[in-house]
């Protein structure tokens, strides 16, 4: 562990916050850019409806048949 | 190809079990909360050794977090997971084991905490056998949950499931690593970490317990139950993706903001602050996503108590997640830390966000689970308004108390001296606010009792036997969608089309591993330097291990829960050094397994308590605090003067400490005799000063030894009660 301790110790603790920030911004951008791209909207729309299409039978009624969701890839 | 449909039913019996457990423990936890609020307003409500503030406060926090909120989370997860995955739970037997195991753990907590068995770590107080049980039950829950994912009939994992996955993985990691300890008896252990490192691990755990037990699973519930109640989809599924990943990535770094201006290295504190401030973005993204889910349905809020609860819950989430980042800013924190402000902040989240999400969810679930209509919508409305008023009274009074405390502690008069040098002056100023809190808590509890009554009466109206509804869905792998979208374009098209993310969402193992990586990498980023760099914890030559008697006295301090009210960490501010003495150094607590820095000052800091008062003062003070300070709200501890000290266990405790690296030297072989020698000295000193005789084998001598030792090493002042040749 001595070498690891030396390596961490020599890396300069004051820069940790900046390195951490850069890491986060990288991950954030990785998610954000594709999200902003105007594609797959229909898929997201369908995904967002999942709680409303969960086959929960309404008491006193026959369960509704399942509705195939669009854009479902194998 | 035509889809082949599987027929199956959901296991709602387990959901009903967790629902009732939520109600039961909610009442118990809040009742204990009301009792400790009364104890702060009037110490006469400390009802003896086992029902004093120091022992009940952890019972309250554990009951509301792990019993009430925990069972609420399981209620929602068991209901929504089955429906979102179109599958019955993996194993009914594992579901039942999870339920009964969790309730057994709660009962064990309810017994051991009042008895004084505690690890002295906030929200991680339970001793090692119970910790092992928690790990086992949690793993069983995880097997059941991931097993259900494995046999699901819905390829895409809805965002609520992501939040559940993150919660299950992270809570396991946090629980295991924060609770690593060496047993020193059947219900006694010492943390393997000490001082600064223990403080870091504890608040890495403590903050993320709030994040991954009280936030992410409830966000999963929000993303499922709000659309259900509003009968419309979540406002933005894209935003939910951003919300999830940003939250998971940021939350785990934020823990050190609980230790600003303490002996924690500044780089860690700054890192915690930075990430805490950034947390406001995903938190508010989630809040906005929740509230805008009601777009076009706001008129329903007027008539529908379920939606009222959800709206207020999400609003409370927004308020507390604005306040949290604000409190993490060092300058704000310097005022708020150790004060009731933090308690108000916590209760905005707990009563508003967790309490009202739970209420809204159960009001929505009850008619569906009990297959009848809700007993009384009017009572639900009444619950909402009474509880809302209760929250308002609670938080406004305690915000006022916190800011009053913070300002009074730091006030100097025109001559440059502390304006309120006696700690009791601030305490007395808070009394009216503490009584308003009692009123607020009473209202909230009243609402809870009405809630329970309403749900029980709904249950009473259930059919003789529940209908078991059969639902149908195509198994994965047999269903070929009619319009599968072809993947066109190159790598950029796949990237911007978020196809890579959609792949993750459908591969639960990959998704879970990525969540674990995000959590573990962030944790290691802070943990490794804290543990590996010696400059983080510079040693101080004059700081020596506690004597065997002082060690057992420290254990009594832990047993009585003194750390719930007294800090042992003086921050480097003039108003603190004027009041308490020299600020605390990291090297002072290197032998403290566990650390006892505390997080709150209901009473004064004790880091420099040694040598301030004679031993007899401590005896009188512990026996009857109001005989020393008339308006003190400290509970009395007369039993310490009558209960025998268990000398026989001291050697084992010292041996475990030595195993953890504390340099005990001779004490390894003669801890008991050393303890007797020091106890004789202290008892003689007390008797000589006019105090009671015959205390040499009583618990009070050990506690006095510990209190007399606090802070003396760094001042090079030996306490009068140190035995010859002792440390």
PDB file of N, CA, C and O in Angstrom, chain A residues 4-5 8-9 13 16-17 19-21 24 30 34-35 37 39-41 43-44 47-48 50-57 59 63 68-69 71-73, chain B residues 10 83 86 154-156 158 224 227-228 233 238 246 249 253 267 271 275 278 469-472 479 481 485 495-500 502 506 525 529:
ATOM      1  N   UNK A   4       0.929   3.021  -3.349  1.00  0.00           N
ATOM      2  CA  UNK A   4      -0.345   3.667  -3.640  1.00  0.00           C
ATOM      3  C   UNK A   4      -0.495   4.930  -2.793  1.00  0.00           C
ATOM      4  O   UNK A   4      -0.934   5.984  -3.283  1.00  0.00           O
ATOM      5  N   UNK A   5      -0.101   4.815  -1.532  1.00  0.00           N
ATOM      6  CA  UNK A   5      -0.172   5.990  -0.653  1.00  0.00           C
ATOM      7  C   UNK A   5       0.714   7.109  -1.186  1.00  0.00           C
ATOM      8  O   UNK A   5       0.325   8.283  -1.189  1.00  0.00           O
ATOM      9  N   UNK A   8      -0.972   8.622  -4.327  1.00  0.00           N
ATOM     10  CA  UNK A   8      -2.114   9.483  -3.978  1.00  0.00           C
ATOM     11  C   UNK A   8      -1.618  10.758  -3.304  1.00  0.00           C
ATOM     12  O   UNK A   8      -2.080  11.859  -3.593  1.00  0.00           O
ATOM     13  N   UNK A   9      -0.619  10.578  -2.422  1.00  0.00           N
ATOM     14  CA  UNK A   9      -0.094  11.737  -1.700  1.00  0.00           C
ATOM     15  C   UNK A   9       0.568  12.745  -2.613  1.00  0.00           C
ATOM     16  O   UNK A   9       0.469  13.956  -2.395  1.00  0.00           O
ATOM     17  N   UNK A  13      -3.728  17.192  -3.346  1.00  0.00           N
ATOM     18  CA  UNK A  13      -5.118  17.076  -2.903  1.00  0.00           C
ATOM     19  C   UNK A  13      -5.974  18.275  -3.303  1.00  0.00           C
ATOM     20  O   UNK A  13      -7.175  18.150  -3.485  1.00  0.00           O
ATOM     21  N   UNK A  16      -8.178  17.796  -6.284  1.00  0.00           N
ATOM     22  CA  UNK A  16      -9.192  16.739  -6.293  1.00  0.00           C
ATOM     23  C   UNK A  16     -10.567  17.241  -6.683  1.00  0.00           C
ATOM     24  O   UNK A  16     -11.276  16.605  -7.451  1.00  0.00           O
ATOM     25  N   UNK A  17     -10.919  18.385  -6.153  1.00  0.00           N
ATOM     26  CA  UNK A  17     -12.244  18.914  -6.448  1.00  0.00           C
ATOM     27  C   UNK A  17     -12.386  19.184  -7.939  1.00  0.00           C
ATOM     28  O   UNK A  17     -13.439  18.938  -8.535  1.00  0.00           O
ATOM     29  N   UNK A  19     -10.621  17.732 -10.451  1.00  0.00           N
ATOM     30  CA  UNK A  19     -10.652  16.459 -11.181  1.00  0.00           C
ATOM     31  C   UNK A  19     -12.041  15.840 -11.067  1.00  0.00           C
ATOM     32  O   UNK A  19     -12.615  15.357 -12.056  1.00  0.00           O
ATOM     33  N   UNK A  20     -12.590  15.879  -9.867  1.00  0.00           N
ATOM     34  CA  UNK A  20     -13.918  15.302  -9.651  1.00  0.00           C
ATOM     35  C   UNK A  20     -14.956  16.037 -10.489  1.00  0.00           C
ATOM     36  O   UNK A  20     -15.848  15.429 -11.088  1.00  0.00           O
ATOM     37  N   UNK A  21     -14.814  17.336 -10.554  1.00  0.00           N
ATOM     38  CA  UNK A  21     -15.756  18.147 -11.325  1.00  0.00           C
ATOM     39  C   UNK A  21     -15.673  17.806 -12.811  1.00  0.00           C
ATOM     40  O   UNK A  21     -16.697  17.640 -13.488  1.00  0.00           O
ATOM     41  N   UNK A  24     -17.341  14.534 -13.485  1.00  0.00           N
ATOM     42  CA  UNK A  24     -18.788  14.648 -13.484  1.00  0.00           C
ATOM     43  C   UNK A  24     -19.291  15.302 -14.766  1.00  0.00           C
ATOM     44  O   UNK A  24     -20.250  14.826 -15.386  1.00  0.00           O
ATOM     45  N   UNK A  30     -22.078  13.332 -21.523  1.00  0.00           N
ATOM     46  CA  UNK A  30     -22.297  12.057 -22.205  1.00  0.00           C
ATOM     47  C   UNK A  30     -23.778  11.675 -22.208  1.00  0.00           C
ATOM     48  O   UNK A  30     -24.272  11.063 -23.154  1.00  0.00           O
ATOM     49  N   UNK A  34     -27.026  13.223 -26.146  1.00  0.00           N
ATOM     50  CA  UNK A  34     -28.006  12.381 -26.822  1.00  0.00           C
ATOM     51  C   UNK A  34     -29.435  12.666 -26.393  1.00  0.00           C
ATOM     52  O   UNK A  34     -30.364  12.542 -27.193  1.00  0.00           O
ATOM     53  N   UNK A  35     -29.584  13.051 -25.132  1.00  0.00           N
ATOM     54  CA  UNK A  35     -30.948  13.327 -24.666  1.00  0.00           C
ATOM     55  C   UNK A  35     -31.561  14.494 -25.416  1.00  0.00           C
ATOM     56  O   UNK A  35     -32.753  14.530 -25.676  1.00  0.00           O
ATOM     57  N   UNK A  37     -30.872  15.377 -28.409  1.00  0.00           N
ATOM     58  CA  UNK A  37     -31.075  15.096 -29.832  1.00  0.00           C
ATOM     59  C   UNK A  37     -32.540  14.709 -30.064  1.00  0.00           C
ATOM     60  O   UNK A  37     -33.087  13.870 -29.340  1.00  0.00           O
ATOM     61  N   UNK A  39     -34.425  12.725 -31.414  1.00  0.00           N
ATOM     62  CA  UNK A  39     -34.754  11.425 -31.996  1.00  0.00           C
ATOM     63  C   UNK A  39     -35.314  10.533 -30.900  1.00  0.00           C
ATOM     64  O   UNK A  39     -35.135  10.789 -29.727  1.00  0.00           O
ATOM     65  N   UNK A  40     -35.958   9.491 -31.296  1.00  0.00           N
ATOM     66  CA  UNK A  40     -36.497   8.513 -30.349  1.00  0.00           C
ATOM     67  C   UNK A  40     -37.557   9.098 -29.427  1.00  0.00           C
ATOM     68  O   UNK A  40     -37.814   8.539 -28.360  1.00  0.00           O
ATOM     69  N   UNK A  41     -38.132  10.232 -29.806  1.00  0.00           N
ATOM     70  CA  UNK A  41     -39.162  10.836 -28.950  1.00  0.00           C
ATOM     71  C   UNK A  41     -40.333   9.882 -28.731  1.00  0.00           C
ATOM     72  O   UNK A  41     -40.880   9.809 -27.626  1.00  0.00           O
ATOM     73  N   UNK A  43     -40.313   6.724 -28.669  1.00  0.00           N
ATOM     74  CA  UNK A  43     -39.952   5.673 -27.721  1.00  0.00           C
ATOM     75  C   UNK A  43     -40.045   6.176 -26.279  1.00  0.00           C
ATOM     76  O   UNK A  43     -40.556   5.486 -25.394  1.00  0.00           O
ATOM     77  N   UNK A  44     -39.522   7.363 -26.055  1.00  0.00           N
ATOM     78  CA  UNK A  44     -39.594   7.928 -24.697  1.00  0.00           C
ATOM     79  C   UNK A  44     -41.036   8.153 -24.267  1.00  0.00           C
ATOM     80  O   UNK A  44     -41.400   7.952 -23.117  1.00  0.00           O
ATOM     81  N   UNK A  47     -42.218   4.838 -23.271  1.00  0.00           N
ATOM     82  CA  UNK A  47     -41.609   4.431 -21.995  1.00  0.00           C
ATOM     83  C   UNK A  47     -42.275   5.146 -20.820  1.00  0.00           C
ATOM     84  O   UNK A  47     -42.508   4.562 -19.765  1.00  0.00           O
ATOM     85  N   UNK A  48     -42.532   6.438 -21.014  1.00  0.00           N
ATOM     86  CA  UNK A  48     -43.143   7.226 -19.943  1.00  0.00           C
ATOM     87  C   UNK A  48     -44.530   6.736 -19.581  1.00  0.00           C
ATOM     88  O   UNK A  48     -45.023   6.990 -18.486  1.00  0.00           O
ATOM     89  N   UNK A  50     -45.394   3.628 -19.289  1.00  0.00           N
ATOM     90  CA  UNK A  50     -45.372   2.269 -18.736  1.00  0.00           C
ATOM     91  C   UNK A  50     -46.210   2.081 -17.463  1.00  0.00           C
ATOM     92  O   UNK A  50     -46.898   1.077 -17.340  1.00  0.00           O
ATOM     93  N   UNK A  51     -46.170   3.017 -16.520  1.00  0.00           N
ATOM     94  CA  UNK A  51     -47.001   2.792 -15.323  1.00  0.00           C
ATOM     95  C   UNK A  51     -48.494   2.730 -15.642  1.00  0.00           C
ATOM     96  O   UNK A  51     -49.260   2.125 -14.896  1.00  0.00           O
ATOM     97  N   UNK A  52     -48.887   3.365 -16.753  1.00  0.00           N
ATOM     98  CA  UNK A  52     -50.310   3.383 -17.103  1.00  0.00           C
ATOM     99  C   UNK A  52     -50.704   2.137 -17.877  1.00  0.00           C
ATOM    100  O   UNK A  52     -51.873   1.917 -18.160  1.00  0.00           O
ATOM    101  N   UNK A  53     -49.732   1.321 -18.215  1.00  0.00           N
ATOM    102  CA  UNK A  53     -49.983   0.161 -19.066  1.00  0.00           C
ATOM    103  C   UNK A  53     -49.404  -1.078 -18.400  1.00  0.00           C
ATOM    104  O   UNK A  53     -48.688  -1.854 -19.008  1.00  0.00           O
ATOM    105  N   UNK A  54     -49.712  -1.207 -17.107  1.00  0.00           N
ATOM    106  CA  UNK A  54     -49.037  -2.279 -16.371  1.00  0.00           C
ATOM    107  C   UNK A  54     -49.928  -3.481 -16.123  1.00  0.00           C
ATOM    108  O   UNK A  54     -49.663  -4.288 -15.260  1.00  0.00           O
ATOM    109  N   UNK A  55     -50.987  -3.580 -16.861  1.00  0.00           N
ATOM    110  CA  UNK A  55     -51.881  -4.738 -16.779  1.00  0.00           C
ATOM    111  C   UNK A  55     -52.580  -4.862 -15.432  1.00  0.00           C
ATOM    112  O   UNK A  55     -53.033  -5.926 -15.070  1.00  0.00           O
ATOM    113  N   UNK A  56     -52.661  -3.768 -14.673  1.00  0.00           N
ATOM    114  CA  UNK A  56     -53.354  -3.846 -13.392  1.00  0.00           C
ATOM    115  C   UNK A  56     -54.849  -4.011 -13.651  1.00  0.00           C
ATOM    116  O   UNK A  56     -55.460  -3.136 -14.241  1.00  0.00           O
ATOM    117  N   UNK A  57     -55.420  -5.112 -13.261  1.00  0.00           N
ATOM    118  CA  UNK A  57     -56.845  -5.283 -13.509  1.00  0.00           C
ATOM    119  C   UNK A  57     -57.653  -4.365 -12.596  1.00  0.00           C
ATOM    120  O   UNK A  57     -57.296  -4.160 -11.444  1.00  0.00           O
ATOM    121  N   UNK A  59     -60.695  -3.716 -10.257  1.00  0.00           N
ATOM    122  CA  UNK A  59     -61.612  -4.593  -9.525  1.00  0.00           C
ATOM    123  C   UNK A  59     -63.005  -4.588 -10.161  1.00  0.00           C
ATOM    124  O   UNK A  59     -63.536  -3.542 -10.502  1.00  0.00           O
ATOM    125  N   UNK A  63     -59.683  -8.332 -16.769  1.00  0.00           N
ATOM    126  CA  UNK A  63     -58.419  -7.683 -17.114  1.00  0.00           C
ATOM    127  C   UNK A  63     -58.327  -7.373 -18.601  1.00  0.00           C
ATOM    128  O   UNK A  63     -58.732  -8.176 -19.438  1.00  0.00           O
ATOM    129  N   UNK A  68     -49.404  -4.259 -27.044  1.00  0.00           N
ATOM    130  CA  UNK A  68     -47.991  -4.251 -27.437  1.00  0.00           C
ATOM    131  C   UNK A  68     -47.490  -2.831 -27.565  1.00  0.00           C
ATOM    132  O   UNK A  68     -48.166  -1.984 -28.150  1.00  0.00           O
ATOM    133  N   UNK A  69     -46.346  -2.545 -26.967  1.00  0.00           N
ATOM    134  CA  UNK A  69     -45.776  -1.207 -27.053  1.00  0.00           C
ATOM    135  C   UNK A  69     -44.946  -1.101 -28.310  1.00  0.00           C
ATOM    136  O   UNK A  69     -44.292  -2.059 -28.721  1.00  0.00           O
ATOM    137  N   UNK A  71     -41.931   0.016 -30.933  1.00  0.00           N
ATOM    138  CA  UNK A  71     -40.481   0.182 -30.892  1.00  0.00           C
ATOM    139  C   UNK A  71     -39.811  -0.740 -29.875  1.00  0.00           C
ATOM    140  O   UNK A  71     -38.862  -0.366 -29.216  1.00  0.00           O
ATOM    141  N   UNK A  72     -40.322  -1.929 -29.732  1.00  0.00           N
ATOM    142  CA  UNK A  72     -39.714  -2.826 -28.754  1.00  0.00           C
ATOM    143  C   UNK A  72     -38.717  -3.728 -29.471  1.00  0.00           C
ATOM    144  O   UNK A  72     -39.088  -4.599 -30.248  1.00  0.00           O
ATOM    145  N   UNK A  73     -37.460  -3.514 -29.200  1.00  0.00           N
ATOM    146  CA  UNK A  73     -36.430  -4.287 -29.895  1.00  0.00           C
ATOM    147  C   UNK A  73     -36.094  -5.533 -29.109  1.00  0.00           C
ATOM    148  O   UNK A  73     -36.017  -5.501 -27.900  1.00  0.00           O
TER     149      UNK A  73
ATOM    150  N   UNK B  10     -50.267 -11.259  -9.527  1.00  0.00           N
ATOM    151  CA  UNK B  10     -49.306 -10.543  -8.694  1.00  0.00           C
ATOM    152  C   UNK B  10     -49.474 -10.961  -7.242  1.00  0.00           C
ATOM    153  O   UNK B  10     -50.568 -11.303  -6.796  1.00  0.00           O
ATOM    154  N   UNK B  83     -45.662  -4.994 -11.377  1.00  0.00           N
ATOM    155  CA  UNK B  83     -46.464  -4.481 -12.488  1.00  0.00           C
ATOM    156  C   UNK B  83     -45.594  -3.908 -13.606  1.00  0.00           C
ATOM    157  O   UNK B  83     -45.912  -4.044 -14.782  1.00  0.00           O
ATOM    158  N   UNK B  86     -44.082  -6.863 -15.258  1.00  0.00           N
ATOM    159  CA  UNK B  86     -45.085  -7.851 -15.697  1.00  0.00           C
ATOM    160  C   UNK B  86     -44.689  -9.260 -15.236  1.00  0.00           C
ATOM    161  O   UNK B  86     -44.612 -10.209 -16.025  1.00  0.00           O
ATOM    162  N   UNK B 154     -41.284  -7.700 -19.517  1.00  0.00           N
ATOM    163  CA  UNK B 154     -41.193  -6.367 -20.113  1.00  0.00           C
ATOM    164  C   UNK B 154     -39.710  -6.079 -20.317  1.00  0.00           C
ATOM    165  O   UNK B 154     -38.951  -6.049 -19.347  1.00  0.00           O
ATOM    166  N   UNK B 155     -39.333  -5.904 -21.597  1.00  0.00           N
ATOM    167  CA  UNK B 155     -37.895  -5.780 -21.839  1.00  0.00           C
ATOM    168  C   UNK B 155     -37.335  -4.498 -21.239  1.00  0.00           C
ATOM    169  O   UNK B 155     -36.280  -4.479 -20.620  1.00  0.00           O
ATOM    170  N   UNK B 156     -38.030  -3.394 -21.440  1.00  0.00           N
ATOM    171  CA  UNK B 156     -37.504  -2.114 -20.962  1.00  0.00           C
ATOM    172  C   UNK B 156     -37.707  -1.973 -19.458  1.00  0.00           C
ATOM    173  O   UNK B 156     -38.784  -2.286 -18.933  1.00  0.00           O
ATOM    174  N   UNK B 158     -38.379   0.431 -16.619  1.00  0.00           N
ATOM    175  CA  UNK B 158     -38.878   1.789 -16.393  1.00  0.00           C
ATOM    176  C   UNK B 158     -37.990   2.501 -15.362  1.00  0.00           C
ATOM    177  O   UNK B 158     -37.353   1.858 -14.516  1.00  0.00           O
ATOM    178  N   UNK B 224     -43.568   6.189 -10.305  1.00  0.00           N
ATOM    179  CA  UNK B 224     -44.613   5.202 -10.591  1.00  0.00           C
ATOM    180  C   UNK B 224     -45.994   5.696 -10.142  1.00  0.00           C
ATOM    181  O   UNK B 224     -46.941   5.692 -10.922  1.00  0.00           O
ATOM    182  N   UNK B 227     -47.787   9.262 -11.802  1.00  0.00           N
ATOM    183  CA  UNK B 227     -48.516   9.048 -13.058  1.00  0.00           C
ATOM    184  C   UNK B 227     -49.790   8.223 -12.860  1.00  0.00           C
ATOM    185  O   UNK B 227     -50.811   8.499 -13.491  1.00  0.00           O
ATOM    186  N   UNK B 228     -49.734   7.231 -11.966  1.00  0.00           N
ATOM    187  CA  UNK B 228     -50.924   6.425 -11.726  1.00  0.00           C
ATOM    188  C   UNK B 228     -52.050   7.288 -11.173  1.00  0.00           C
ATOM    189  O   UNK B 228     -53.187   7.214 -11.642  1.00  0.00           O
ATOM    190  N   UNK B 233     -48.894  10.224 -18.134  1.00  0.00           N
ATOM    191  CA  UNK B 233     -47.488   9.811 -18.021  1.00  0.00           C
ATOM    192  C   UNK B 233     -46.627  10.874 -17.375  1.00  0.00           C
ATOM    193  O   UNK B 233     -47.025  12.039 -17.263  1.00  0.00           O
ATOM    194  N   UNK B 238     -37.185  11.855 -20.729  1.00  0.00           N
ATOM    195  CA  UNK B 238     -35.784  12.234 -20.939  1.00  0.00           C
ATOM    196  C   UNK B 238     -35.215  12.870 -19.670  1.00  0.00           C
ATOM    197  O   UNK B 238     -34.096  12.583 -19.268  1.00  0.00           O
ATOM    198  N   UNK B 246     -27.517  11.849 -12.959  1.00  0.00           N
ATOM    199  CA  UNK B 246     -26.868  12.970 -12.278  1.00  0.00           C
ATOM    200  C   UNK B 246     -26.944  12.777 -10.767  1.00  0.00           C
ATOM    201  O   UNK B 246     -25.971  13.013 -10.047  1.00  0.00           O
ATOM    202  N   UNK B 249     -24.602   9.969  -9.656  1.00  0.00           N
ATOM    203  CA  UNK B 249     -23.195  10.338  -9.760  1.00  0.00           C
ATOM    204  C   UNK B 249     -22.802  11.373  -8.695  1.00  0.00           C
ATOM    205  O   UNK B 249     -21.697  11.331  -8.164  1.00  0.00           O
ATOM    206  N   UNK B 253     -20.736  11.801  -3.364  1.00  0.00           N
ATOM    207  CA  UNK B 253     -19.577  12.619  -3.000  1.00  0.00           C
ATOM    208  C   UNK B 253     -19.876  13.591  -1.853  1.00  0.00           C
ATOM    209  O   UNK B 253     -18.962  14.212  -1.321  1.00  0.00           O
ATOM    210  N   UNK B 267      -9.586  19.584   1.897  1.00  0.00           N
ATOM    211  CA  UNK B 267      -9.878  19.188   0.513  1.00  0.00           C
ATOM    212  C   UNK B 267     -11.137  18.334   0.452  1.00  0.00           C
ATOM    213  O   UNK B 267     -11.945  18.460  -0.475  1.00  0.00           O
ATOM    214  N   UNK B 271     -14.614  19.297  -1.425  1.00  0.00           N
ATOM    215  CA  UNK B 271     -15.176  18.380  -2.418  1.00  0.00           C
ATOM    216  C   UNK B 271     -16.650  18.094  -2.106  1.00  0.00           C
ATOM    217  O   UNK B 271     -17.507  18.123  -2.998  1.00  0.00           O
ATOM    218  N   UNK B 275     -19.917  19.220  -4.649  1.00  0.00           N
ATOM    219  CA  UNK B 275     -20.889  18.278  -5.202  1.00  0.00           C
ATOM    220  C   UNK B 275     -22.275  18.479  -4.592  1.00  0.00           C
ATOM    221  O   UNK B 275     -23.281  18.232  -5.248  1.00  0.00           O
ATOM    222  N   UNK B 278     -23.933  21.249  -6.502  1.00  0.00           N
ATOM    223  CA  UNK B 278     -24.379  20.800  -7.827  1.00  0.00           C
ATOM    224  C   UNK B 278     -25.623  19.923  -7.743  1.00  0.00           C
ATOM    225  O   UNK B 278     -26.377  19.814  -8.708  1.00  0.00           O
ATOM    226  N   UNK B 469     -56.603 -11.580  -9.354  1.00  0.00           N
ATOM    227  CA  UNK B 469     -56.750 -11.260 -10.769  1.00  0.00           C
ATOM    228  C   UNK B 469     -55.633 -11.911 -11.576  1.00  0.00           C
ATOM    229  O   UNK B 469     -54.464 -11.869 -11.188  1.00  0.00           O
ATOM    230  N   UNK B 470     -56.056 -12.480 -12.670  1.00  0.00           N
ATOM    231  CA  UNK B 470     -55.067 -13.082 -13.571  1.00  0.00           C
ATOM    232  C   UNK B 470     -54.801 -12.100 -14.711  1.00  0.00           C
ATOM    233  O   UNK B 470     -55.724 -11.551 -15.295  1.00  0.00           O
ATOM    234  N   UNK B 471     -53.537 -11.860 -14.938  1.00  0.00           N
ATOM    235  CA  UNK B 471     -53.164 -10.971 -16.034  1.00  0.00           C
ATOM    236  C   UNK B 471     -52.326 -11.759 -17.038  1.00  0.00           C
ATOM    237  O   UNK B 471     -51.818 -12.836 -16.729  1.00  0.00           O
ATOM    238  N   UNK B 472     -52.211 -11.194 -18.204  1.00  0.00           N
ATOM    239  CA  UNK B 472     -51.496 -11.900 -19.258  1.00  0.00           C
ATOM    240  C   UNK B 472     -50.455 -10.996 -19.898  1.00  0.00           C
ATOM    241  O   UNK B 472     -50.691  -9.803 -20.073  1.00  0.00           O
ATOM    242  N   UNK B 479     -41.872 -12.578 -28.188  1.00  0.00           N
ATOM    243  CA  UNK B 479     -42.677 -11.531 -28.791  1.00  0.00           C
ATOM    244  C   UNK B 479     -41.840 -10.720 -29.769  1.00  0.00           C
ATOM    245  O   UNK B 479     -40.799 -10.174 -29.396  1.00  0.00           O
ATOM    246  N   UNK B 481     -41.983  -7.494 -32.050  1.00  0.00           N
ATOM    247  CA  UNK B 481     -42.829  -6.329 -32.295  1.00  0.00           C
ATOM    248  C   UNK B 481     -43.064  -6.124 -33.785  1.00  0.00           C
ATOM    249  O   UNK B 481     -42.185  -6.429 -34.602  1.00  0.00           O
ATOM    250  N   UNK B 485     -37.805  -0.707 -35.038  1.00  0.00           N
ATOM    251  CA  UNK B 485     -37.123   0.343 -35.791  1.00  0.00           C
ATOM    252  C   UNK B 485     -35.738  -0.117 -36.204  1.00  0.00           C
ATOM    253  O   UNK B 485     -34.980  -0.602 -35.368  1.00  0.00           O
ATOM    254  N   UNK B 495     -25.030   7.120 -30.881  1.00  0.00           N
ATOM    255  CA  UNK B 495     -24.803   7.913 -29.669  1.00  0.00           C
ATOM    256  C   UNK B 495     -25.943   8.898 -29.444  1.00  0.00           C
ATOM    257  O   UNK B 495     -26.554   8.935 -28.375  1.00  0.00           O
ATOM    258  N   UNK B 496     -26.241   9.690 -30.466  1.00  0.00           N
ATOM    259  CA  UNK B 496     -27.277  10.714 -30.282  1.00  0.00           C
ATOM    260  C   UNK B 496     -28.661  10.089 -30.189  1.00  0.00           C
ATOM    261  O   UNK B 496     -29.573  10.681 -29.636  1.00  0.00           O
ATOM    262  N   UNK B 497     -28.803   8.917 -30.745  1.00  0.00           N
ATOM    263  CA  UNK B 497     -30.087   8.246 -30.625  1.00  0.00           C
ATOM    264  C   UNK B 497     -30.259   7.563 -29.276  1.00  0.00           C
ATOM    265  O   UNK B 497     -31.287   6.976 -29.005  1.00  0.00           O
ATOM    266  N   UNK B 498     -29.237   7.669 -28.472  1.00  0.00           N
ATOM    267  CA  UNK B 498     -29.223   7.109 -27.117  1.00  0.00           C
ATOM    268  C   UNK B 498     -29.446   5.590 -27.135  1.00  0.00           C
ATOM    269  O   UNK B 498     -29.944   5.019 -26.187  1.00  0.00           O
ATOM    270  N   UNK B 499     -29.052   4.983 -28.252  1.00  0.00           N
ATOM    271  CA  UNK B 499     -29.259   3.538 -28.349  1.00  0.00           C
ATOM    272  C   UNK B 499     -28.419   2.802 -27.315  1.00  0.00           C
ATOM    273  O   UNK B 499     -28.822   1.773 -26.795  1.00  0.00           O
ATOM    274  N   UNK B 500     -27.239   3.342 -27.032  1.00  0.00           N
ATOM    275  CA  UNK B 500     -26.374   2.696 -26.036  1.00  0.00           C
ATOM    276  C   UNK B 500     -27.057   2.694 -24.672  1.00  0.00           C
ATOM    277  O   UNK B 500     -26.978   1.736 -23.927  1.00  0.00           O
ATOM    278  N   UNK B 502     -30.284   2.811 -24.190  1.00  0.00           N
ATOM    279  CA  UNK B 502     -31.429   1.897 -24.234  1.00  0.00           C
ATOM    280  C   UNK B 502     -30.956   0.457 -24.066  1.00  0.00           C
ATOM    281  O   UNK B 502     -31.662  -0.370 -23.488  1.00  0.00           O
ATOM    282  N   UNK B 506     -32.016  -2.231 -20.865  1.00  0.00           N
ATOM    283  CA  UNK B 506     -32.608  -3.550 -21.061  1.00  0.00           C
ATOM    284  C   UNK B 506     -31.705  -4.665 -20.555  1.00  0.00           C
ATOM    285  O   UNK B 506     -32.067  -5.820 -20.600  1.00  0.00           O
ATOM    286  N   UNK B 525     -12.673   7.734  -4.578  1.00  0.00           N
ATOM    287  CA  UNK B 525     -12.019   9.005  -4.855  1.00  0.00           C
ATOM    288  C   UNK B 525     -11.828   9.797  -3.567  1.00  0.00           C
ATOM    289  O   UNK B 525     -10.852  10.525  -3.397  1.00  0.00           O
ATOM    290  N   UNK B 529      -7.655   8.798  -0.476  1.00  0.00           N
ATOM    291  CA  UNK B 529      -6.769   9.810   0.114  1.00  0.00           C
ATOM    292  C   UNK B 529      -6.955   9.954   1.625  1.00  0.00           C
ATOM    293  O   UNK B 529      -5.989  10.145   2.361  1.00  0.00           O
TER     294      UNK B 529
END
